[in-house]
């Protein structure tokens, strides 16, 4: 039983670590330039306003990516524990081993799914940022 408990603690620790690898966009990955004659200080203020606007527009997508990673890893650990128990007749050693193997598989699937959601969030962030900066009269190369 002690080994099973330590496997569960290790599983939850790894889920937490892997979930921390998923992050929300921290800034735009597109170039925007001030229009001719606009003071740079004004451009910087608009940049900060648009970064805030863009971050708020992708908040739900970023949260979904974090949940995806944690949920997949937890489900993988649970299914692995059940598989370990069924395959080897319920031995607590095999449950812990199955949980560990399931955690790794679930974490891998969760990180792939979360990565896709994270990329989607970055694209949405960039679009919202460009729209905001364009609306303020700045030069956005893809909006000509």
PDB file of C-alpha atoms in Angstrom:
ATOM      1  CA  UNK A   1       0.000   0.000   0.000  1.00  0.00           C
ATOM      2  CA  UNK A   2       2.910   2.321   0.751  1.00  0.00           C
ATOM      3  CA  UNK A   3       4.210   1.903  -2.819  1.00  0.00           C
ATOM      4  CA  UNK A   4       0.739   2.658  -4.244  1.00  0.00           C
ATOM      5  CA  UNK A   5       0.516   5.844  -2.169  1.00  0.00           C
ATOM      6  CA  UNK A   6       3.958   6.976  -3.282  1.00  0.00           C
ATOM      7  CA  UNK A   7       2.986   6.277  -6.924  1.00  0.00           C
ATOM      8  CA  UNK A   8      -0.099   8.466  -6.514  1.00  0.00           C
ATOM      9  CA  UNK A   9       1.930  11.286  -4.938  1.00  0.00           C
ATOM     10  CA  UNK A  10       4.455  11.045  -7.771  1.00  0.00           C
ATOM     11  CA  UNK A  11       1.627  11.037 -10.323  1.00  0.00           C
ATOM     12  CA  UNK A  12       0.037  14.192  -8.945  1.00  0.00           C
ATOM     13  CA  UNK A  13       3.427  15.898  -8.733  1.00  0.00           C
ATOM     14  CA  UNK A  14       4.133  15.107 -12.390  1.00  0.00           C
ATOM     15  CA  UNK A  15       0.665  16.302 -13.427  1.00  0.00           C
ATOM     16  CA  UNK A  16       1.328  19.613 -11.691  1.00  0.00           C
ATOM     17  CA  UNK A  17       4.738  19.989 -13.322  1.00  0.00           C
ATOM     18  CA  UNK A  18       3.437  19.133 -16.792  1.00  0.00           C
ATOM     19  CA  UNK A  19       0.513  21.527 -16.421  1.00  0.00           C
ATOM     20  CA  UNK A  20       2.960  24.296 -15.611  1.00  0.00           C
ATOM     21  CA  UNK A  21       4.541  23.797 -19.055  1.00  0.00           C
ATOM     22  CA  UNK A  22       1.404  25.139 -20.707  1.00  0.00           C
ATOM     23  CA  UNK A  23       1.218  28.917 -20.698  1.00  0.00           C
ATOM     24  CA  UNK A  24      -0.924  31.699 -22.056  1.00  0.00           C
ATOM     25  CA  UNK A  25       0.482  34.007 -24.726  1.00  0.00           C
ATOM     26  CA  UNK A  26       2.697  36.653 -23.156  1.00  0.00           C
ATOM     27  CA  UNK A  27       2.776  39.006 -26.110  1.00  0.00           C
ATOM     28  CA  UNK A  28       2.230  39.356 -29.819  1.00  0.00           C
ATOM     29  CA  UNK A  29       4.392  37.498 -32.319  1.00  0.00           C
ATOM     30  CA  UNK A  30       3.576  39.945 -35.111  1.00  0.00           C
ATOM     31  CA  UNK A  31       5.150  43.282 -36.001  1.00  0.00           C
ATOM     32  CA  UNK A  32       3.127  46.498 -35.814  1.00  0.00           C
ATOM     33  CA  UNK A  33       4.600  49.936 -36.550  1.00  0.00           C
ATOM     34  CA  UNK A  34       3.375  53.409 -35.627  1.00  0.00           C
ATOM     35  CA  UNK A  35       2.024  55.485 -38.487  1.00  0.00           C
ATOM     36  CA  UNK A  36       4.228  58.300 -39.723  1.00  0.00           C
ATOM     37  CA  UNK A  37       4.200  61.278 -37.370  1.00  0.00           C
ATOM     38  CA  UNK A  38       2.761  59.448 -34.352  1.00  0.00           C
ATOM     39  CA  UNK A  39       4.795  60.102 -31.174  1.00  0.00           C
ATOM     40  CA  UNK A  40       6.438  56.946 -29.858  1.00  0.00           C
ATOM     41  CA  UNK A  41       5.034  57.504 -26.352  1.00  0.00           C
ATOM     42  CA  UNK A  42       1.496  57.379 -27.766  1.00  0.00           C
ATOM     43  CA  UNK A  43       2.369  54.212 -29.682  1.00  0.00           C
ATOM     44  CA  UNK A  44       3.658  52.596 -26.470  1.00  0.00           C
ATOM     45  CA  UNK A  45       0.426  53.453 -24.631  1.00  0.00           C
ATOM     46  CA  UNK A  46      -1.644  51.976 -27.434  1.00  0.00           C
ATOM     47  CA  UNK A  47       0.565  48.887 -27.446  1.00  0.00           C
ATOM     48  CA  UNK A  48      -0.120  48.294 -23.743  1.00  0.00           C
ATOM     49  CA  UNK A  49      -3.856  48.850 -24.200  1.00  0.00           C
ATOM     50  CA  UNK A  50      -3.967  46.405 -27.101  1.00  0.00           C
ATOM     51  CA  UNK A  51      -1.908  43.785 -25.244  1.00  0.00           C
ATOM     52  CA  UNK A  52      -4.444  43.917 -22.421  1.00  0.00           C
ATOM     53  CA  UNK A  53      -7.319  43.679 -24.909  1.00  0.00           C
ATOM     54  CA  UNK A  54      -5.712  40.678 -26.648  1.00  0.00           C
ATOM     55  CA  UNK A  55      -4.921  38.889 -23.367  1.00  0.00           C
ATOM     56  CA  UNK A  56      -8.535  39.235 -22.250  1.00  0.00           C
ATOM     57  CA  UNK A  57      -9.764  37.919 -25.597  1.00  0.00           C
ATOM     58  CA  UNK A  58      -7.873  34.599 -25.248  1.00  0.00           C
ATOM     59  CA  UNK A  59      -8.319  34.003 -21.518  1.00  0.00           C
ATOM     60  CA  UNK A  60     -10.825  31.164 -21.998  1.00  0.00           C
ATOM     61  CA  UNK A  61      -8.682  29.405 -24.621  1.00  0.00           C
ATOM     62  CA  UNK A  62      -5.604  29.552 -22.379  1.00  0.00           C
ATOM     63  CA  UNK A  63      -7.547  28.180 -19.410  1.00  0.00           C
ATOM     64  CA  UNK A  64      -8.815  25.326 -21.602  1.00  0.00           C
ATOM     65  CA  UNK A  65      -5.238  24.411 -22.569  1.00  0.00           C
ATOM     66  CA  UNK A  66      -4.226  24.186 -18.901  1.00  0.00           C
ATOM     67  CA  UNK A  67      -7.236  22.012 -18.048  1.00  0.00           C
ATOM     68  CA  UNK A  68      -6.584  19.761 -21.054  1.00  0.00           C
ATOM     69  CA  UNK A  69      -3.060  18.926 -19.894  1.00  0.00           C
ATOM     70  CA  UNK A  70      -4.030  18.205 -16.289  1.00  0.00           C
ATOM     71  CA  UNK A  71      -7.154  16.215 -17.135  1.00  0.00           C
ATOM     72  CA  UNK A  72      -5.449  13.977 -19.702  1.00  0.00           C
ATOM     73  CA  UNK A  73      -2.592  13.157 -17.347  1.00  0.00           C
ATOM     74  CA  UNK A  74      -4.969  12.356 -14.461  1.00  0.00           C
ATOM     75  CA  UNK A  75      -7.190  10.156 -16.637  1.00  0.00           C
ATOM     76  CA  UNK A  76      -4.117   8.370 -18.003  1.00  0.00           C
ATOM     77  CA  UNK A  77      -2.876   7.652 -14.477  1.00  0.00           C
ATOM     78  CA  UNK A  78      -6.269   6.299 -13.406  1.00  0.00           C
ATOM     79  CA  UNK A  79      -6.629   4.087 -16.482  1.00  0.00           C
ATOM     80  CA  UNK A  80      -3.050   2.874 -16.040  1.00  0.00           C
ATOM     81  CA  UNK A  81      -3.737   1.935 -12.411  1.00  0.00           C
ATOM     82  CA  UNK A  82      -6.830  -0.029 -13.418  1.00  0.00           C
ATOM     83  CA  UNK A  83      -4.938  -1.748 -16.244  1.00  0.00           C
ATOM     84  CA  UNK A  84      -2.074  -2.615 -13.891  1.00  0.00           C
ATOM     85  CA  UNK A  85      -4.520  -4.153 -11.401  1.00  0.00           C
ATOM     86  CA  UNK A  86      -6.427  -6.140 -14.026  1.00  0.00           C
ATOM     87  CA  UNK A  87      -3.390  -7.465 -15.874  1.00  0.00           C
ATOM     88  CA  UNK A  88      -1.551  -8.724 -12.789  1.00  0.00           C
ATOM     89  CA  UNK A  89      -4.431  -9.729 -10.503  1.00  0.00           C
ATOM     90  CA  UNK A  90      -4.741  -6.668  -8.263  1.00  0.00           C
ATOM     91  CA  UNK A  91      -1.236  -6.519  -6.811  1.00  0.00           C
ATOM     92  CA  UNK A  92      -0.537  -3.064  -5.324  1.00  0.00           C
ATOM     93  CA  UNK A  93       2.872  -3.084  -7.029  1.00  0.00           C
ATOM     94  CA  UNK A  94       1.270  -3.485 -10.429  1.00  0.00           C
ATOM     95  CA  UNK A  95      -1.307  -0.800  -9.703  1.00  0.00           C
ATOM     96  CA  UNK A  96       1.495   1.675  -8.978  1.00  0.00           C
ATOM     97  CA  UNK A  97       3.392   0.622 -12.094  1.00  0.00           C
ATOM     98  CA  UNK A  98       0.246   0.875 -14.206  1.00  0.00           C
ATOM     99  CA  UNK A  99      -0.496   4.304 -12.762  1.00  0.00           C
ATOM    100  CA  UNK A 100       3.006   5.478 -13.636  1.00  0.00           C
ATOM    101  CA  UNK A 101       2.802   4.168 -17.186  1.00  0.00           C
ATOM    102  CA  UNK A 102      -0.699   5.613 -17.593  1.00  0.00           C
ATOM    103  CA  UNK A 103       0.468   8.948 -16.236  1.00  0.00           C
ATOM    104  CA  UNK A 104       3.238   9.149 -18.801  1.00  0.00           C
ATOM    105  CA  UNK A 105       0.884   8.233 -21.653  1.00  0.00           C
ATOM    106  CA  UNK A 106      -1.830  10.593 -20.420  1.00  0.00           C
ATOM    107  CA  UNK A 107       0.689  13.381 -19.901  1.00  0.00           C
ATOM    108  CA  UNK A 108       2.019  12.931 -23.430  1.00  0.00           C
ATOM    109  CA  UNK A 109      -1.478  13.073 -24.924  1.00  0.00           C
ATOM    110  CA  UNK A 110      -2.426  15.995 -22.700  1.00  0.00           C
ATOM    111  CA  UNK A 111       0.639  17.981 -23.639  1.00  0.00           C
ATOM    112  CA  UNK A 112       0.012  17.406 -27.363  1.00  0.00           C
ATOM    113  CA  UNK A 113      -3.613  18.522 -27.038  1.00  0.00           C
ATOM    114  CA  UNK A 114      -2.677  21.460 -24.833  1.00  0.00           C
ATOM    115  CA  UNK A 115       0.024  22.493 -27.296  1.00  0.00           C
ATOM    116  CA  UNK A 116      -2.583  22.696 -30.042  1.00  0.00           C
ATOM    117  CA  UNK A 117      -4.823  24.842 -27.852  1.00  0.00           C
ATOM    118  CA  UNK A 118      -1.849  26.994 -26.897  1.00  0.00           C
ATOM    119  CA  UNK A 119      -1.037  27.601 -30.583  1.00  0.00           C
ATOM    120  CA  UNK A 120      -4.679  28.458 -31.202  1.00  0.00           C
ATOM    121  CA  UNK A 121      -4.570  30.949 -28.313  1.00  0.00           C
ATOM    122  CA  UNK A 122      -1.466  32.628 -29.768  1.00  0.00           C
ATOM    123  CA  UNK A 123      -3.129  33.014 -33.176  1.00  0.00           C
ATOM    124  CA  UNK A 124      -6.261  34.489 -31.566  1.00  0.00           C
ATOM    125  CA  UNK A 125      -4.084  36.810 -29.443  1.00  0.00           C
ATOM    126  CA  UNK A 126      -2.220  38.054 -32.522  1.00  0.00           C
ATOM    127  CA  UNK A 127      -5.462  38.725 -34.411  1.00  0.00           C
ATOM    128  CA  UNK A 128      -7.013  40.635 -31.508  1.00  0.00           C
ATOM    129  CA  UNK A 129      -3.800  42.632 -31.023  1.00  0.00           C
ATOM    130  CA  UNK A 130      -3.549  43.513 -34.720  1.00  0.00           C
ATOM    131  CA  UNK A 131      -7.209  44.539 -34.890  1.00  0.00           C
ATOM    132  CA  UNK A 132      -6.798  46.811 -31.888  1.00  0.00           C
ATOM    133  CA  UNK A 133      -3.590  48.407 -33.179  1.00  0.00           C
ATOM    134  CA  UNK A 134      -5.086  48.859 -36.653  1.00  0.00           C
ATOM    135  CA  UNK A 135      -8.168  50.529 -35.154  1.00  0.00           C
ATOM    136  CA  UNK A 136      -5.827  53.007 -33.449  1.00  0.00           C
ATOM    137  CA  UNK A 137      -4.295  53.945 -36.800  1.00  0.00           C
ATOM    138  CA  UNK A 138      -1.063  51.964 -36.664  1.00  0.00           C
ATOM    139  CA  UNK A 139       0.552  50.112 -39.558  1.00  0.00           C
ATOM    140  CA  UNK A 140      -0.261  46.412 -39.522  1.00  0.00           C
ATOM    141  CA  UNK A 141       1.434  44.649 -42.468  1.00  0.00           C
ATOM    142  CA  UNK A 142      -1.195  41.932 -42.992  1.00  0.00           C
ATOM    143  CA  UNK A 143      -4.155  44.365 -42.920  1.00  0.00           C
ATOM    144  CA  UNK A 144      -3.313  46.461 -46.026  1.00  0.00           C
TER     145      UNK A 144
END
